[in-house]
Amino acid sequence: MTMRIDGKKVAGEIKADLSKRVARLAAQGVVPGLGTVLVGEDPGSVKYVAGKHADCQEIGIRSVRKDLPADADFDQIAAAVRELNADPACNGFIVQLPLPKGIDENAIIDMIDPAKDADGMHPYNLGELVLHVRSEITTPLPCTPRGVIELLKAYDIDLNGKEICVLGRGITIGRTIGLMLTRNAVNATVTLCHTGTKDVVDHMRRADVIVAAMGQAGFVTPDKIKEGAVLVDVGVSRVFDEEAGRYRIKGDVDPACYEKASAYTPNPGGVGPMTRAMLLANVVEMAERSL
């Protein structure tokens, strides 16, 4: 029987544990703080940041917001980053992307104090991830890949020795999850497929696990997977529903695959809640390290 991997449920359990850890920190005089830098009023970004702060309130983390107008220039955004770097009430923070056209996003990310990099995407922290193949990592980890691994672990899905096909080479997960999956602690074999891969379907059909992060609705179909594969759907597309007369969120995995799979993550309700939970986990761990 195919297993539905419930990201909302696991994220809720993680947040309950984090709430207890936050209470223990508060008893020692430390209240973890998550900061956000939001530029402009893009609806998606506003909703995403609001969700982060709602999560903070839920588990007792302090919120520190830096909201800038859409016409903010590089120097204004850089100043907000420097303020959060120096703010003792903020243990970790994110700069919400995308930034306005013409702003060098990588230059802004480079300015974040690596010890306060709540997304785990600063070049220093990514370098630490590359270096620590066998030893423990004490720097922040990228939230989405970490969320995927924690989610599969919660359902006792062993990745040791498994063939994993990753679809998509974006920095959020595609380029980073392979670094985490091939560490000794996980010990999987990873094939990263992208637009230059000659026979994507051949790689997919050989995979024990497919991590789909292309942003191409319904790309993974039953004829492209093997019997009993585990399907992790990370892709997000807005597709117009003719019957409902509105846009809906669709993942990269066609639901018709579920009967053939041994396990799958729904989309929405799978990896998304885990990404948010891992951001909170990074901040709590930063506060714990400060002691």
Coordinates of C-alpha atoms in Angstrom, one line a residue, residues 76-288:
Q76 CA 19.5 50.6 2.0
I77 CA 19.2 46.9 1.8
A78 CA 22.9 46.4 2.8
A79 CA 22.3 48.7 5.8
A80 CA 19.3 46.5 6.9
V81 CA 21.6 43.4 6.7
R82 CA 24.3 45.1 8.7
E83 CA 21.8 46.1 11.4
L84 CA 20.6 42.5 11.8
N85 CA 24.2 41.3 11.8
A86 CA 24.8 43.6 14.8
D87 CA 21.4 43.1 16.6
P88 CA 21.9 40.8 19.6
A89 CA 18.1 40.1 19.6
C90 CA 18.4 38.4 16.2
N91 CA 20.1 35.0 16.2
G92 CA 19.5 34.4 12.6
F93 CA 17.8 36.1 9.6
I94 CA 16.8 35.7 6.0
V95 CA 16.8 38.2 3.1
Q96 CA 13.6 37.4 1.2
L97 CA 14.2 36.8 -2.5
P98 CA 13.8 37.9 -5.2
L99 CA 15.1 41.4 -4.6
P100 CA 14.2 44.3 -7.0
K101 CA 15.6 44.3 -10.5
G102 CA 19.2 45.6 -10.6
I103 CA 20.1 44.6 -7.1
D104 CA 23.0 42.1 -6.9
E105 CA 21.4 39.3 -4.7
N106 CA 24.6 37.4 -4.3
A107 CA 26.4 40.5 -3.0
I108 CA 23.7 41.0 -0.4
I109 CA 23.7 37.4 0.7
D110 CA 27.5 37.6 1.0
M111 CA 27.1 40.4 3.5
I112 CA 25.1 38.2 6.0
D113 CA 27.1 37.0 9.0
P114 CA 27.5 33.3 8.3
A115 CA 26.7 32.6 12.0
K116 CA 23.3 34.3 11.4
D117 CA 22.5 32.7 8.0
A118 CA 19.1 31.2 8.8
D119 CA 18.7 29.8 5.3
G120 CA 22.0 28.1 5.4
M121 CA 22.9 29.5 1.9
H122 CA 25.8 31.7 2.7
P123 CA 28.9 30.7 0.7
Y124 CA 30.8 30.0 3.9
N125 CA 28.2 27.6 5.2
L126 CA 27.9 25.9 1.8
G127 CA 31.7 25.5 1.9
E128 CA 31.4 23.9 5.3
L129 CA 28.8 21.5 3.9
V130 CA 31.2 20.5 1.1
L131 CA 34.1 19.9 3.5
H132 CA 32.3 17.9 6.2
V133 CA 31.6 14.6 4.5
R134 CA 32.2 12.4 7.5
S135 CA 32.3 14.7 10.5
E136 CA 29.5 16.6 12.3
I137 CA 28.3 19.9 10.8
T138 CA 27.8 22.7 13.3
T139 CA 27.0 25.5 10.7
P140 CA 23.4 26.2 9.4
L141 CA 22.1 23.8 6.8
P142 CA 20.0 24.7 3.7
C143 CA 16.4 24.4 4.9
T144 CA 14.7 22.6 2.0
P145 CA 17.2 19.8 1.6
R146 CA 17.4 19.3 5.3
G147 CA 13.6 19.2 5.4
V148 CA 13.4 16.5 2.7
I149 CA 15.9 14.3 4.6
E150 CA 14.2 14.8 8.0
L151 CA 10.8 14.0 6.4
L152 CA 12.0 10.7 4.9
K153 CA 13.7 9.8 8.2
A154 CA 10.5 10.4 10.1
Y155 CA 8.9 7.7 8.0
D156 CA 11.8 5.3 8.4
I157 CA 12.8 5.5 4.7
D158 CA 16.4 4.4 4.7
L159 CA 18.5 6.1 2.0
N160 CA 21.7 4.2 2.6
G161 CA 22.9 2.9 -0.7
K162 CA 19.9 4.1 -2.6
E163 CA 19.9 5.6 -6.1
I164 CA 18.4 9.1 -6.0
C165 CA 17.6 11.1 -9.0
V166 CA 17.3 14.9 -8.4
L167 CA 15.5 16.8 -11.1
G168 CA 16.5 20.5 -11.3
R169 CA 19.8 22.3 -10.4
G170 CA 18.5 25.3 -8.6
I171 CA 20.4 26.6 -5.6
T172 CA 17.5 26.2 -3.2
I173 CA 17.6 22.4 -3.4
G174 CA 18.9 20.9 -6.6
R175 CA 22.5 21.9 -6.2
T176 CA 22.6 21.4 -2.4
I177 CA 20.7 18.3 -1.6
G178 CA 23.3 16.1 -3.3
L179 CA 25.9 17.4 -0.8
M180 CA 23.7 16.3 2.1
L181 CA 22.6 13.0 0.6
T182 CA 26.1 11.8 -0.2
R183 CA 27.5 12.5 3.3
N184 CA 28.4 9.4 5.2
A185 CA 25.5 9.9 7.6
V186 CA 23.0 9.3 4.7
N187 CA 25.3 7.5 2.2
A188 CA 23.1 7.7 -0.9
T189 CA 24.2 7.8 -4.6
V190 CA 22.9 10.9 -6.4
T191 CA 22.3 11.8 -10.0
L192 CA 21.6 15.4 -10.7
C193 CA 19.5 15.9 -13.9
H194 CA 18.8 19.2 -15.6
T195 CA 18.0 20.7 -19.1
G196 CA 21.4 19.4 -20.4
T197 CA 20.8 15.8 -19.4
K198 CA 20.4 13.7 -22.5
D199 CA 18.1 11.0 -21.2
V200 CA 16.4 12.2 -18.1
V201 CA 13.7 9.4 -18.3
D202 CA 16.4 6.7 -18.2
H203 CA 17.8 8.1 -15.0
M204 CA 14.3 8.4 -13.5
R205 CA 13.4 4.8 -14.3
R206 CA 16.5 3.5 -12.5
A207 CA 16.0 5.7 -9.3
D208 CA 14.8 4.3 -6.0
V209 CA 14.0 7.9 -5.0
I210 CA 13.1 10.9 -7.2
V211 CA 13.4 14.4 -5.9
A212 CA 11.5 16.6 -8.3
A213 CA 12.4 20.3 -8.1
M214 CA 12.0 21.6 -11.7
G215 CA 8.9 23.8 -11.4
Q216 CA 7.3 21.9 -14.3
A217 CA 3.8 20.8 -13.4
G218 CA 3.2 17.1 -13.8
F219 CA 6.5 16.3 -15.4
V220 CA 7.0 13.0 -13.4
T221 CA 4.4 10.6 -14.9
P222 CA 3.9 6.8 -14.2
D223 CA 5.7 5.7 -17.3
K224 CA 8.9 7.5 -16.1
I225 CA 9.2 5.8 -12.7
K226 CA 9.9 2.3 -11.5
E227 CA 7.6 0.2 -9.4
G228 CA 8.0 1.1 -5.7
A229 CA 9.9 4.3 -6.1
V230 CA 9.7 7.0 -3.5
L231 CA 8.6 10.4 -4.9
V232 CA 9.5 13.7 -3.3
D233 CA 7.7 16.6 -4.9
V234 CA 9.4 20.0 -4.4
G235 CA 8.4 21.8 -7.6
V236 CA 5.8 24.6 -7.4
S237 CA 3.9 25.8 -10.4
R238 CA 0.8 28.1 -10.6
V239 CA -1.6 26.4 -13.1
F240 CA -4.9 27.9 -14.1
D241 CA -7.9 25.7 -13.3
E242 CA -10.5 26.2 -16.0
E243 CA -13.3 24.6 -13.9
A244 CA -12.6 26.7 -10.8
G245 CA -11.7 29.8 -12.7
R246 CA -8.5 30.4 -10.6
Y247 CA -4.9 29.4 -10.3
R248 CA -3.9 26.4 -8.3
I249 CA -0.5 25.2 -7.0
K250 CA 0.7 22.1 -8.8
G251 CA 3.7 20.0 -8.1
D252 CA 6.1 18.3 -10.5
V253 CA 4.7 14.8 -9.8
D254 CA 1.5 13.7 -11.5
P255 CA -0.8 12.3 -8.9
A256 CA -1.3 9.3 -11.3
C257 CA 2.1 8.1 -10.1
Y258 CA 1.0 7.5 -6.5
E259 CA -0.4 4.0 -7.1
K260 CA 2.9 2.9 -8.6
A261 CA 5.1 4.5 -5.9
S262 CA 5.8 3.0 -2.5
A263 CA 5.7 6.5 -0.9
Y264 CA 5.1 10.1 -1.9
T265 CA 5.0 13.6 -0.6
P266 CA 1.9 15.5 -1.5
N267 CA 2.2 19.0 -2.9
P268 CA 1.1 21.2 -1.2
G269 CA 1.5 19.7 2.3
G270 CA 4.7 17.8 1.9
V271 CA 8.1 19.5 1.7
G272 CA 6.8 23.1 2.1
P273 CA 5.9 22.8 5.8
M274 CA 9.3 21.1 6.5
T275 CA 11.2 23.9 4.9
R276 CA 9.6 26.4 7.3
A277 CA 10.2 24.1 10.3
M278 CA 13.9 23.7 9.4
L279 CA 14.3 27.5 9.3
L280 CA 13.0 27.6 12.9
A281 CA 15.3 24.7 13.8
N282 CA 18.3 26.6 12.4
V283 CA 17.4 29.7 14.5
V284 CA 16.9 27.6 17.7
E285 CA 20.2 25.9 17.1
M286 CA 22.0 29.2 16.6
A287 CA 20.6 30.4 20.0
E288 CA 21.7 27.1 21.6

